[in-house]
Amino acid sequence: MKSFLTSYYHLFGRQLSGVPTIDRVEVPLIQRDYAQGRDTSTVQGIRKRFLGALHNAIATGETLSLDFVYGDVQDGTLRPLDGQQRLTTLFLLHWYLACRANRLDENQSWKQFTYATRPSARLFCERLVKFRPAEPVSRLSDCIIDQDWYLHTWRHDPTIQSMLVVLDAIHTAFEEDDCVAAWERLTAPQSTPVTFHL
Protein backbone atom coordinates (compact mmCIF):
# COMPACT_ATOMS: atom_id res chain seq x y z
CA MET A 1 0.00 0.00 0.00
CA LYS A 2 1.48 3.36 -1.07
CA SER A 3 1.03 6.59 0.84
CA PHE A 4 2.08 10.19 0.36
CA LEU A 5 2.26 13.24 2.59
CA THR A 6 -0.19 16.01 1.75
CA SER A 7 -2.55 18.60 3.22
CA TYR A 8 -6.25 19.06 2.63
CA TYR A 9 -5.63 22.00 0.28
CA HIS A 10 -2.89 20.22 -1.68
CA LEU A 11 -4.80 16.95 -1.86
CA PHE A 12 -6.61 18.06 -5.01
CA GLY A 13 -5.47 18.25 -8.59
CA ARG A 14 -2.38 17.00 -10.34
CA GLN A 15 -0.05 15.08 -8.07
CA LEU A 16 3.39 13.59 -8.40
CA SER A 17 4.06 10.63 -10.65
CA GLY A 18 2.51 7.48 -9.22
CA VAL A 19 0.08 9.42 -7.01
CA PRO A 20 -3.60 9.43 -7.99
CA THR A 21 -5.20 12.65 -9.16
CA ILE A 22 -7.98 13.69 -6.80
CA ASP A 23 -10.67 16.09 -8.00
CA ARG A 24 -13.16 15.66 -5.18
CA VAL A 25 -13.76 14.02 -1.81
CA GLU A 26 -16.97 12.08 -1.24
CA VAL A 27 -17.75 10.58 2.15
CA PRO A 28 -19.24 7.19 1.18
CA LEU A 29 -22.53 5.66 2.25
CA ILE A 30 -20.85 3.21 4.62
CA GLN A 31 -19.57 6.04 6.84
CA ARG A 32 -21.34 7.32 9.91
CA ASP A 33 -22.57 10.88 10.36
CA TYR A 34 -20.11 13.66 11.07
CA ALA A 35 -19.70 13.45 14.84
CA GLN A 36 -17.24 16.16 15.92
CA GLY A 37 -20.08 18.55 16.69
CA ARG A 38 -22.03 16.24 18.95
CA ASP A 39 -23.13 17.68 22.27
CA THR A 40 -21.54 15.26 24.74
CA SER A 41 -18.76 16.06 27.20
CA THR A 42 -16.43 13.54 25.54
CA VAL A 43 -16.93 14.99 22.04
CA GLN A 44 -16.72 18.56 23.35
CA GLY A 45 -13.29 17.73 24.78
CA ILE A 46 -12.15 16.08 21.55
CA ARG A 47 -13.39 19.03 19.49
CA LYS A 48 -11.72 21.60 21.74
CA ARG A 49 -8.38 19.77 21.70
CA PHE A 50 -8.46 19.18 17.92
CA LEU A 51 -9.37 22.75 17.04
CA GLY A 52 -6.82 24.00 19.55
CA ALA A 53 -4.12 21.90 17.87
CA LEU A 54 -5.16 23.15 14.41
CA HIS A 55 -5.17 26.76 15.62
CA ASN A 56 -1.76 26.39 17.26
CA ALA A 57 -0.23 24.85 14.12
CA ILE A 58 -1.61 27.56 11.85
CA ALA A 59 -0.73 30.39 14.24
CA THR A 60 2.81 29.22 14.99
CA GLY A 61 3.71 27.46 11.74
CA GLU A 62 4.59 24.27 13.60
CA THR A 63 3.68 21.11 11.73
CA LEU A 64 0.68 19.12 12.96
CA SER A 65 0.51 15.59 11.58
CA LEU A 66 -2.98 14.10 11.44
CA ASP A 67 -1.61 10.60 10.89
CA PHE A 68 -3.10 8.47 8.10
CA VAL A 69 -6.21 8.96 6.00
CA TYR A 70 -7.18 5.78 4.20
CA GLY A 71 -9.39 5.68 1.16
CA ASP A 72 -10.13 4.54 -2.33
CA VAL A 73 -9.61 6.77 -5.37
CA GLN A 74 -11.70 6.04 -8.46
CA ASP A 75 -12.18 8.40 -11.39
CA GLY A 76 -10.66 11.26 -9.42
CA THR A 77 -12.92 10.83 -6.38
CA LEU A 78 -11.44 10.01 -3.00
CA ARG A 79 -13.83 8.02 -0.82
CA PRO A 80 -12.30 7.97 2.66
CA LEU A 81 -12.62 4.77 4.64
CA ASP A 82 -10.84 6.26 7.65
CA GLY A 83 -10.32 9.98 8.24
CA GLN A 84 -13.78 11.26 7.34
CA GLN A 85 -14.11 13.20 10.60
CA ARG A 86 -10.75 14.94 10.16
CA LEU A 87 -11.37 15.70 6.47
CA THR A 88 -14.77 17.21 7.24
CA THR A 89 -13.30 19.46 9.91
CA LEU A 90 -10.52 20.52 7.53
CA PHE A 91 -13.11 21.30 4.84
CA LEU A 92 -15.03 23.49 7.32
CA LEU A 93 -11.83 25.20 8.45
CA HIS A 94 -10.85 25.97 4.85
CA TRP A 95 -14.30 27.42 4.19
CA TYR A 96 -14.12 29.59 7.29
CA LEU A 97 -10.65 30.96 6.62
CA ALA A 98 -11.36 31.46 2.91
CA CYS A 99 -14.43 33.51 3.85
CA ARG A 100 -12.52 35.63 6.33
CA ALA A 101 -9.58 36.05 3.94
CA ASN A 102 -11.91 37.01 1.05
CA ARG A 103 -10.74 34.01 -1.00
CA LEU A 104 -14.00 32.11 -1.27
CA ASP A 105 -14.84 33.37 -4.77
CA GLU A 106 -11.66 31.93 -6.23
CA ASN A 107 -12.01 28.75 -8.28
CA GLN A 108 -10.40 26.28 -5.91
CA SER A 109 -10.62 22.51 -5.86
CA TRP A 110 -10.84 22.17 -2.05
CA LYS A 111 -14.53 23.09 -2.35
CA GLN A 112 -15.24 19.74 -4.03
CA PHE A 113 -16.23 18.02 -0.81
CA THR A 114 -19.48 16.12 -0.43
CA TYR A 115 -21.36 13.42 1.42
CA ALA A 116 -22.98 10.41 -0.22
CA THR A 117 -24.58 9.44 3.10
CA ARG A 118 -27.68 11.56 2.45
CA PRO A 119 -28.78 14.20 -0.07
CA SER A 120 -29.30 16.85 2.61
CA ALA A 121 -25.65 16.82 3.72
CA ARG A 122 -24.50 16.88 0.10
CA LEU A 123 -26.71 19.89 -0.68
CA PHE A 124 -25.58 21.69 2.47
CA CYS A 125 -21.92 21.37 1.44
CA GLU A 126 -22.75 22.66 -2.06
CA ARG A 127 -24.59 25.68 -0.67
CA LEU A 128 -22.03 26.42 2.03
CA VAL A 129 -19.09 26.87 -0.36
CA LYS A 130 -21.09 29.50 -2.27
CA PHE A 131 -22.04 31.46 0.85
CA ARG A 132 -20.04 34.24 2.45
CA PRO A 133 -21.52 35.71 5.62
CA ALA A 134 -21.49 39.42 6.19
CA GLU A 135 -19.12 40.48 8.93
CA PRO A 136 -19.13 40.84 11.85
CA VAL A 137 -20.96 37.71 12.93
CA SER A 138 -21.39 36.82 16.57
CA ARG A 139 -22.76 33.29 16.02
CA LEU A 140 -21.98 31.79 12.63
CA SER A 141 -24.60 29.03 12.80
CA ASP A 142 -27.40 31.56 13.34
CA CYS A 143 -26.27 33.47 10.26
CA ILE A 144 -26.27 30.27 8.16
CA ILE A 145 -29.65 29.07 9.46
CA ASP A 146 -31.11 32.48 8.61
CA GLN A 147 -30.28 32.16 4.89
CA ASP A 148 -33.07 31.48 2.39
CA TRP A 149 -31.14 28.48 1.02
CA TYR A 150 -31.05 26.79 4.43
CA LEU A 151 -33.84 24.21 4.49
CA HIS A 152 -35.97 23.81 7.62
CA THR A 153 -35.71 20.01 7.42
CA TRP A 154 -31.93 20.21 7.85
CA ARG A 155 -32.43 20.69 11.61
CA HIS A 156 -33.04 16.91 11.68
CA ASP A 157 -29.81 16.01 9.86
CA PRO A 158 -27.15 15.09 12.46
CA THR A 159 -24.26 15.73 10.05
CA ILE A 160 -25.44 19.25 9.23
CA GLN A 161 -26.16 20.05 12.87
CA SER A 162 -22.71 18.79 13.80
CA MET A 163 -21.13 20.94 11.08
CA LEU A 164 -22.88 24.03 12.46
CA VAL A 165 -21.55 23.35 15.96
CA VAL A 166 -18.02 22.91 14.61
CA LEU A 167 -18.26 26.08 12.52
CA ASP A 168 -19.22 28.01 15.67
CA ALA A 169 -16.25 26.44 17.47
CA ILE A 170 -13.91 27.35 14.60
CA HIS A 171 -15.23 30.92 14.69
CA THR A 172 -14.55 31.10 18.43
CA ALA A 173 -11.01 29.78 17.94
CA PHE A 174 -10.08 32.03 14.99
CA GLU A 175 -12.26 35.11 15.47
CA GLU A 176 -9.43 37.35 16.69
CA ASP A 177 -6.84 36.04 14.22
CA ASP A 178 -5.49 37.60 11.06
CA CYS A 179 -7.31 35.20 8.76
CA VAL A 180 -5.53 36.39 5.62
CA ALA A 181 -2.22 35.36 7.17
CA ALA A 182 -3.78 32.15 8.50
CA TRP A 183 -5.09 31.27 5.03
CA GLU A 184 -1.70 31.93 3.47
CA ARG A 185 0.01 29.66 6.00
CA LEU A 186 -2.62 26.91 5.65
CA THR A 187 -2.36 26.86 1.84
CA ALA A 188 1.36 27.55 1.48
CA PRO A 189 3.02 25.29 -1.12
CA GLN A 190 5.89 24.54 1.29
CA SER A 191 5.93 24.11 5.06
CA THR A 192 2.19 23.52 5.26
CA PRO A 193 1.31 23.42 8.97
CA VAL A 194 -1.39 20.68 8.85
CA THR A 195 -0.53 17.46 7.03
CA PHE A 196 -1.53 13.82 6.82
CA HIS A 197 -0.52 10.69 4.95
CA LEU A 198 -3.03 9.56 2.33
PDB file of C-alpha atoms in Angstrom:
ATOM      1  CA  MET A   1       0.000   0.000   0.000  1.00  0.00           C
ATOM      2  CA  LYS A   2       1.476   3.358  -1.066  1.00  0.00           C
ATOM      3  CA  SER A   3       1.025   6.589   0.842  1.00  0.00           C
ATOM      4  CA  PHE A   4       2.080  10.186   0.357  1.00  0.00           C
ATOM      5  CA  LEU A   5       2.256  13.245   2.587  1.00  0.00           C
ATOM      6  CA  THR A   6      -0.193  16.012   1.752  1.00  0.00           C
ATOM      7  CA  SER A   7      -2.548  18.602   3.219  1.00  0.00           C
ATOM      8  CA  TYR A   8      -6.249  19.064   2.629  1.00  0.00           C
ATOM      9  CA  TYR A   9      -5.632  21.999   0.281  1.00  0.00           C
ATOM     10  CA  HIS A  10      -2.892  20.217  -1.676  1.00  0.00           C
ATOM     11  CA  LEU A  11      -4.798  16.949  -1.862  1.00  0.00           C
ATOM     12  CA  PHE A  12      -6.615  18.063  -5.010  1.00  0.00           C
ATOM     13  CA  GLY A  13      -5.474  18.252  -8.590  1.00  0.00           C
ATOM     14  CA  ARG A  14      -2.376  17.003 -10.344  1.00  0.00           C
ATOM     15  CA  GLN A  15      -0.049  15.082  -8.065  1.00  0.00           C
ATOM     16  CA  LEU A  16       3.394  13.594  -8.399  1.00  0.00           C
ATOM     17  CA  SER A  17       4.064  10.630 -10.648  1.00  0.00           C
ATOM     18  CA  GLY A  18       2.505   7.481  -9.217  1.00  0.00           C
ATOM     19  CA  VAL A  19       0.078   9.416  -7.011  1.00  0.00           C
ATOM     20  CA  PRO A  20      -3.603   9.428  -7.988  1.00  0.00           C
ATOM     21  CA  THR A  21      -5.200  12.654  -9.159  1.00  0.00           C
ATOM     22  CA  ILE A  22      -7.983  13.695  -6.804  1.00  0.00           C
ATOM     23  CA  ASP A  23     -10.672  16.091  -8.003  1.00  0.00           C
ATOM     24  CA  ARG A  24     -13.164  15.658  -5.182  1.00  0.00           C
ATOM     25  CA  VAL A  25     -13.760  14.018  -1.811  1.00  0.00           C
ATOM     26  CA  GLU A  26     -16.966  12.082  -1.240  1.00  0.00           C
ATOM     27  CA  VAL A  27     -17.752  10.583   2.147  1.00  0.00           C
ATOM     28  CA  PRO A  28     -19.240   7.192   1.184  1.00  0.00           C
ATOM     29  CA  LEU A  29     -22.530   5.660   2.247  1.00  0.00           C
ATOM     30  CA  ILE A  30     -20.853   3.215   4.621  1.00  0.00           C
ATOM     31  CA  GLN A  31     -19.567   6.036   6.839  1.00  0.00           C
ATOM     32  CA  ARG A  32     -21.345   7.324   9.914  1.00  0.00           C
ATOM     33  CA  ASP A  33     -22.566  10.876  10.360  1.00  0.00           C
ATOM     34  CA  TYR A  34     -20.109  13.656  11.074  1.00  0.00           C
ATOM     35  CA  ALA A  35     -19.702  13.452  14.837  1.00  0.00           C
ATOM     36  CA  GLN A  36     -17.237  16.160  15.923  1.00  0.00           C
ATOM     37  CA  GLY A  37     -20.083  18.546  16.685  1.00  0.00           C
ATOM     38  CA  ARG A  38     -22.033  16.243  18.951  1.00  0.00           C
ATOM     39  CA  ASP A  39     -23.126  17.679  22.275  1.00  0.00           C
ATOM     40  CA  THR A  40     -21.537  15.261  24.739  1.00  0.00           C
ATOM     41  CA  SER A  41     -18.762  16.057  27.199  1.00  0.00           C
ATOM     42  CA  THR A  42     -16.427  13.538  25.540  1.00  0.00           C
ATOM     43  CA  VAL A  43     -16.928  14.988  22.043  1.00  0.00           C
ATOM     44  CA  GLN A  44     -16.722  18.556  23.348  1.00  0.00           C
ATOM     45  CA  GLY A  45     -13.288  17.728  24.777  1.00  0.00           C
ATOM     46  CA  ILE A  46     -12.150  16.078  21.545  1.00  0.00           C
ATOM     47  CA  ARG A  47     -13.392  19.035  19.492  1.00  0.00           C
ATOM     48  CA  LYS A  48     -11.724  21.598  21.742  1.00  0.00           C
ATOM     49  CA  ARG A  49      -8.379  19.773  21.696  1.00  0.00           C
ATOM     50  CA  PHE A  50      -8.462  19.182  17.923  1.00  0.00           C
ATOM     51  CA  LEU A  51      -9.369  22.753  17.038  1.00  0.00           C
ATOM     52  CA  GLY A  52      -6.816  24.002  19.552  1.00  0.00           C
ATOM     53  CA  ALA A  53      -4.122  21.900  17.872  1.00  0.00           C
ATOM     54  CA  LEU A  54      -5.160  23.151  14.411  1.00  0.00           C
ATOM     55  CA  HIS A  55      -5.165  26.757  15.619  1.00  0.00           C
ATOM     56  CA  ASN A  56      -1.764  26.388  17.256  1.00  0.00           C
ATOM     57  CA  ALA A  57      -0.233  24.848  14.121  1.00  0.00           C
ATOM     58  CA  ILE A  58      -1.610  27.562  11.850  1.00  0.00           C
ATOM     59  CA  ALA A  59      -0.733  30.390  14.240  1.00  0.00           C
ATOM     60  CA  THR A  60       2.813  29.223  14.988  1.00  0.00           C
ATOM     61  CA  GLY A  61       3.711  27.456  11.737  1.00  0.00           C
ATOM     62  CA  GLU A  62       4.588  24.273  13.603  1.00  0.00           C
ATOM     63  CA  THR A  63       3.676  21.113  11.730  1.00  0.00           C
ATOM     64  CA  LEU A  64       0.683  19.123  12.957  1.00  0.00           C
ATOM     65  CA  SER A  65       0.512  15.593  11.577  1.00  0.00           C
ATOM     66  CA  LEU A  66      -2.978  14.097  11.435  1.00  0.00           C
ATOM     67  CA  ASP A  67      -1.615  10.601  10.894  1.00  0.00           C
ATOM     68  CA  PHE A  68      -3.096   8.473   8.098  1.00  0.00           C
ATOM     69  CA  VAL A  69      -6.215   8.958   5.997  1.00  0.00           C
ATOM     70  CA  TYR A  70      -7.181   5.784   4.197  1.00  0.00           C
ATOM     71  CA  GLY A  71      -9.393   5.677   1.157  1.00  0.00           C
ATOM     72  CA  ASP A  72     -10.133   4.537  -2.334  1.00  0.00           C
ATOM     73  CA  VAL A  73      -9.614   6.769  -5.367  1.00  0.00           C
ATOM     74  CA  GLN A  74     -11.700   6.040  -8.459  1.00  0.00           C
ATOM     75  CA  ASP A  75     -12.178   8.399 -11.387  1.00  0.00           C
ATOM     76  CA  GLY A  76     -10.661  11.255  -9.417  1.00  0.00           C
ATOM     77  CA  THR A  77     -12.923  10.828  -6.377  1.00  0.00           C
ATOM     78  CA  LEU A  78     -11.443  10.013  -2.998  1.00  0.00           C
ATOM     79  CA  ARG A  79     -13.829   8.019  -0.822  1.00  0.00           C
ATOM     80  CA  PRO A  80     -12.297   7.971   2.658  1.00  0.00           C
ATOM     81  CA  LEU A  81     -12.624   4.775   4.643  1.00  0.00           C
ATOM     82  CA  ASP A  82     -10.840   6.257   7.650  1.00  0.00           C
ATOM     83  CA  GLY A  83     -10.325   9.975   8.242  1.00  0.00           C
ATOM     84  CA  GLN A  84     -13.781  11.257   7.339  1.00  0.00           C
ATOM     85  CA  GLN A  85     -14.108  13.200  10.600  1.00  0.00           C
ATOM     86  CA  ARG A  86     -10.751  14.938  10.157  1.00  0.00           C
ATOM     87  CA  LEU A  87     -11.373  15.696   6.471  1.00  0.00           C
ATOM     88  CA  THR A  88     -14.773  17.213   7.242  1.00  0.00           C
ATOM     89  CA  THR A  89     -13.298  19.458   9.909  1.00  0.00           C
ATOM     90  CA  LEU A  90     -10.521  20.519   7.532  1.00  0.00           C
ATOM     91  CA  PHE A  91     -13.114  21.298   4.843  1.00  0.00           C
ATOM     92  CA  LEU A  92     -15.034  23.494   7.316  1.00  0.00           C
ATOM     93  CA  LEU A  93     -11.826  25.198   8.453  1.00  0.00           C
ATOM     94  CA  HIS A  94     -10.852  25.968   4.850  1.00  0.00           C
ATOM     95  CA  TRP A  95     -14.305  27.415   4.186  1.00  0.00           C
ATOM     96  CA  TYR A  96     -14.124  29.588   7.291  1.00  0.00           C
ATOM     97  CA  LEU A  97     -10.646  30.962   6.624  1.00  0.00           C
ATOM     98  CA  ALA A  98     -11.362  31.462   2.905  1.00  0.00           C
ATOM     99  CA  CYS A  99     -14.434  33.514   3.854  1.00  0.00           C
ATOM    100  CA  ARG A 100     -12.525  35.633   6.327  1.00  0.00           C
ATOM    101  CA  ALA A 101      -9.578  36.052   3.940  1.00  0.00           C
ATOM    102  CA  ASN A 102     -11.907  37.006   1.053  1.00  0.00           C
ATOM    103  CA  ARG A 103     -10.739  34.011  -1.002  1.00  0.00           C
ATOM    104  CA  LEU A 104     -14.001  32.113  -1.268  1.00  0.00           C
ATOM    105  CA  ASP A 105     -14.836  33.365  -4.767  1.00  0.00           C
ATOM    106  CA  GLU A 106     -11.655  31.926  -6.225  1.00  0.00           C
ATOM    107  CA  ASN A 107     -12.014  28.754  -8.279  1.00  0.00           C
ATOM    108  CA  GLN A 108     -10.404  26.279  -5.912  1.00  0.00           C
ATOM    109  CA  SER A 109     -10.617  22.510  -5.861  1.00  0.00           C
ATOM    110  CA  TRP A 110     -10.838  22.174  -2.050  1.00  0.00           C
ATOM    111  CA  LYS A 111     -14.527  23.095  -2.354  1.00  0.00           C
ATOM    112  CA  GLN A 112     -15.242  19.742  -4.030  1.00  0.00           C
ATOM    113  CA  PHE A 113     -16.233  18.018  -0.806  1.00  0.00           C
ATOM    114  CA  THR A 114     -19.484  16.124  -0.427  1.00  0.00           C
ATOM    115  CA  TYR A 115     -21.362  13.421   1.424  1.00  0.00           C
ATOM    116  CA  ALA A 116     -22.977  10.408  -0.215  1.00  0.00           C
ATOM    117  CA  THR A 117     -24.579   9.443   3.097  1.00  0.00           C
ATOM    118  CA  ARG A 118     -27.676  11.558   2.451  1.00  0.00           C
ATOM    119  CA  PRO A 119     -28.778  14.197  -0.069  1.00  0.00           C
ATOM    120  CA  SER A 120     -29.302  16.855   2.606  1.00  0.00           C
ATOM    121  CA  ALA A 121     -25.647  16.816   3.718  1.00  0.00           C
ATOM    122  CA  ARG A 122     -24.496  16.884   0.096  1.00  0.00           C
ATOM    123  CA  LEU A 123     -26.709  19.894  -0.677  1.00  0.00           C
ATOM    124  CA  PHE A 124     -25.583  21.691   2.472  1.00  0.00           C
ATOM    125  CA  CYS A 125     -21.920  21.368   1.438  1.00  0.00           C
ATOM    126  CA  GLU A 126     -22.749  22.661  -2.062  1.00  0.00           C
ATOM    127  CA  ARG A 127     -24.586  25.678  -0.668  1.00  0.00           C
ATOM    128  CA  LEU A 128     -22.031  26.416   2.033  1.00  0.00           C
ATOM    129  CA  VAL A 129     -19.092  26.867  -0.363  1.00  0.00           C
ATOM    130  CA  LYS A 130     -21.091  29.495  -2.268  1.00  0.00           C
ATOM    131  CA  PHE A 131     -22.039  31.458   0.854  1.00  0.00           C
ATOM    132  CA  ARG A 132     -20.042  34.241   2.447  1.00  0.00           C
ATOM    133  CA  PRO A 133     -21.520  35.713   5.625  1.00  0.00           C
ATOM    134  CA  ALA A 134     -21.490  39.422   6.187  1.00  0.00           C
ATOM    135  CA  GLU A 135     -19.118  40.477   8.933  1.00  0.00           C
ATOM    136  CA  PRO A 136     -19.126  40.839  11.853  1.00  0.00           C
ATOM    137  CA  VAL A 137     -20.964  37.709  12.931  1.00  0.00           C
ATOM    138  CA  SER A 138     -21.393  36.816  16.573  1.00  0.00           C
ATOM    139  CA  ARG A 139     -22.756  33.291  16.016  1.00  0.00           C
ATOM    140  CA  LEU A 140     -21.979  31.790  12.630  1.00  0.00           C
ATOM    141  CA  SER A 141     -24.601  29.027  12.801  1.00  0.00           C
ATOM    142  CA  ASP A 142     -27.405  31.556  13.338  1.00  0.00           C
ATOM    143  CA  CYS A 143     -26.266  33.469  10.260  1.00  0.00           C
ATOM    144  CA  ILE A 144     -26.270  30.275   8.158  1.00  0.00           C
ATOM    145  CA  ILE A 145     -29.646  29.075   9.456  1.00  0.00           C
ATOM    146  CA  ASP A 146     -31.110  32.479   8.610  1.00  0.00           C
ATOM    147  CA  GLN A 147     -30.277  32.160   4.888  1.00  0.00           C
ATOM    148  CA  ASP A 148     -33.067  31.479   2.393  1.00  0.00           C
ATOM    149  CA  TRP A 149     -31.139  28.478   1.023  1.00  0.00           C
ATOM    150  CA  TYR A 150     -31.055  26.787   4.434  1.00  0.00           C
ATOM    151  CA  LEU A 151     -33.841  24.211   4.493  1.00  0.00           C
ATOM    152  CA  HIS A 152     -35.969  23.809   7.616  1.00  0.00           C
ATOM    153  CA  THR A 153     -35.708  20.014   7.419  1.00  0.00           C
ATOM    154  CA  TRP A 154     -31.932  20.206   7.855  1.00  0.00           C
ATOM    155  CA  ARG A 155     -32.434  20.686  11.614  1.00  0.00           C
ATOM    156  CA  HIS A 156     -33.044  16.905  11.682  1.00  0.00           C
ATOM    157  CA  ASP A 157     -29.808  16.005   9.860  1.00  0.00           C
ATOM    158  CA  PRO A 158     -27.147  15.091  12.459  1.00  0.00           C
ATOM    159  CA  THR A 159     -24.264  15.726  10.053  1.00  0.00           C
ATOM    160  CA  ILE A 160     -25.444  19.253   9.230  1.00  0.00           C
ATOM    161  CA  GLN A 161     -26.161  20.052  12.869  1.00  0.00           C
ATOM    162  CA  SER A 162     -22.710  18.788  13.802  1.00  0.00           C
ATOM    163  CA  MET A 163     -21.135  20.943  11.075  1.00  0.00           C
ATOM    164  CA  LEU A 164     -22.883  24.027  12.459  1.00  0.00           C
ATOM    165  CA  VAL A 165     -21.545  23.347  15.956  1.00  0.00           C
ATOM    166  CA  VAL A 166     -18.018  22.906  14.606  1.00  0.00           C
ATOM    167  CA  LEU A 167     -18.262  26.084  12.525  1.00  0.00           C
ATOM    168  CA  ASP A 168     -19.222  28.007  15.674  1.00  0.00           C
ATOM    169  CA  ALA A 169     -16.249  26.445  17.473  1.00  0.00           C
ATOM    170  CA  ILE A 170     -13.906  27.347  14.596  1.00  0.00           C
ATOM    171  CA  HIS A 171     -15.233  30.917  14.692  1.00  0.00           C
ATOM    172  CA  THR A 172     -14.551  31.096  18.429  1.00  0.00           C
ATOM    173  CA  ALA A 173     -11.009  29.781  17.941  1.00  0.00           C
ATOM    174  CA  PHE A 174     -10.079  32.034  14.990  1.00  0.00           C
ATOM    175  CA  GLU A 175     -12.264  35.113  15.466  1.00  0.00           C
ATOM    176  CA  GLU A 176      -9.435  37.351  16.689  1.00  0.00           C
ATOM    177  CA  ASP A 177      -6.838  36.037  14.221  1.00  0.00           C
ATOM    178  CA  ASP A 178      -5.487  37.601  11.063  1.00  0.00           C
ATOM    179  CA  CYS A 179      -7.309  35.195   8.762  1.00  0.00           C
ATOM    180  CA  VAL A 180      -5.534  36.388   5.617  1.00  0.00           C
ATOM    181  CA  ALA A 181      -2.219  35.357   7.170  1.00  0.00           C
ATOM    182  CA  ALA A 182      -3.778  32.148   8.504  1.00  0.00           C
ATOM    183  CA  TRP A 183      -5.091  31.266   5.027  1.00  0.00           C
ATOM    184  CA  GLU A 184      -1.698  31.930   3.467  1.00  0.00           C
ATOM    185  CA  ARG A 185       0.005  29.657   5.998  1.00  0.00           C
ATOM    186  CA  LEU A 186      -2.615  26.909   5.649  1.00  0.00           C
ATOM    187  CA  THR A 187      -2.360  26.863   1.842  1.00  0.00           C
ATOM    188  CA  ALA A 188       1.364  27.547   1.482  1.00  0.00           C
ATOM    189  CA  PRO A 189       3.022  25.289  -1.121  1.00  0.00           C
ATOM    190  CA  GLN A 190       5.892  24.538   1.287  1.00  0.00           C
ATOM    191  CA  SER A 191       5.926  24.113   5.063  1.00  0.00           C
ATOM    192  CA  THR A 192       2.187  23.520   5.261  1.00  0.00           C
ATOM    193  CA  PRO A 193       1.306  23.423   8.974  1.00  0.00           C
ATOM    194  CA  VAL A 194      -1.387  20.680   8.853  1.00  0.00           C
ATOM    195  CA  THR A 195      -0.527  17.461   7.027  1.00  0.00           C
ATOM    196  CA  PHE A 196      -1.535  13.824   6.822  1.00  0.00           C
ATOM    197  CA  HIS A 197      -0.523  10.695   4.949  1.00  0.00           C
ATOM    198  CA  LEU A 198      -3.026   9.561   2.334  1.00  0.00           C
TER     199      LEU A 198
END
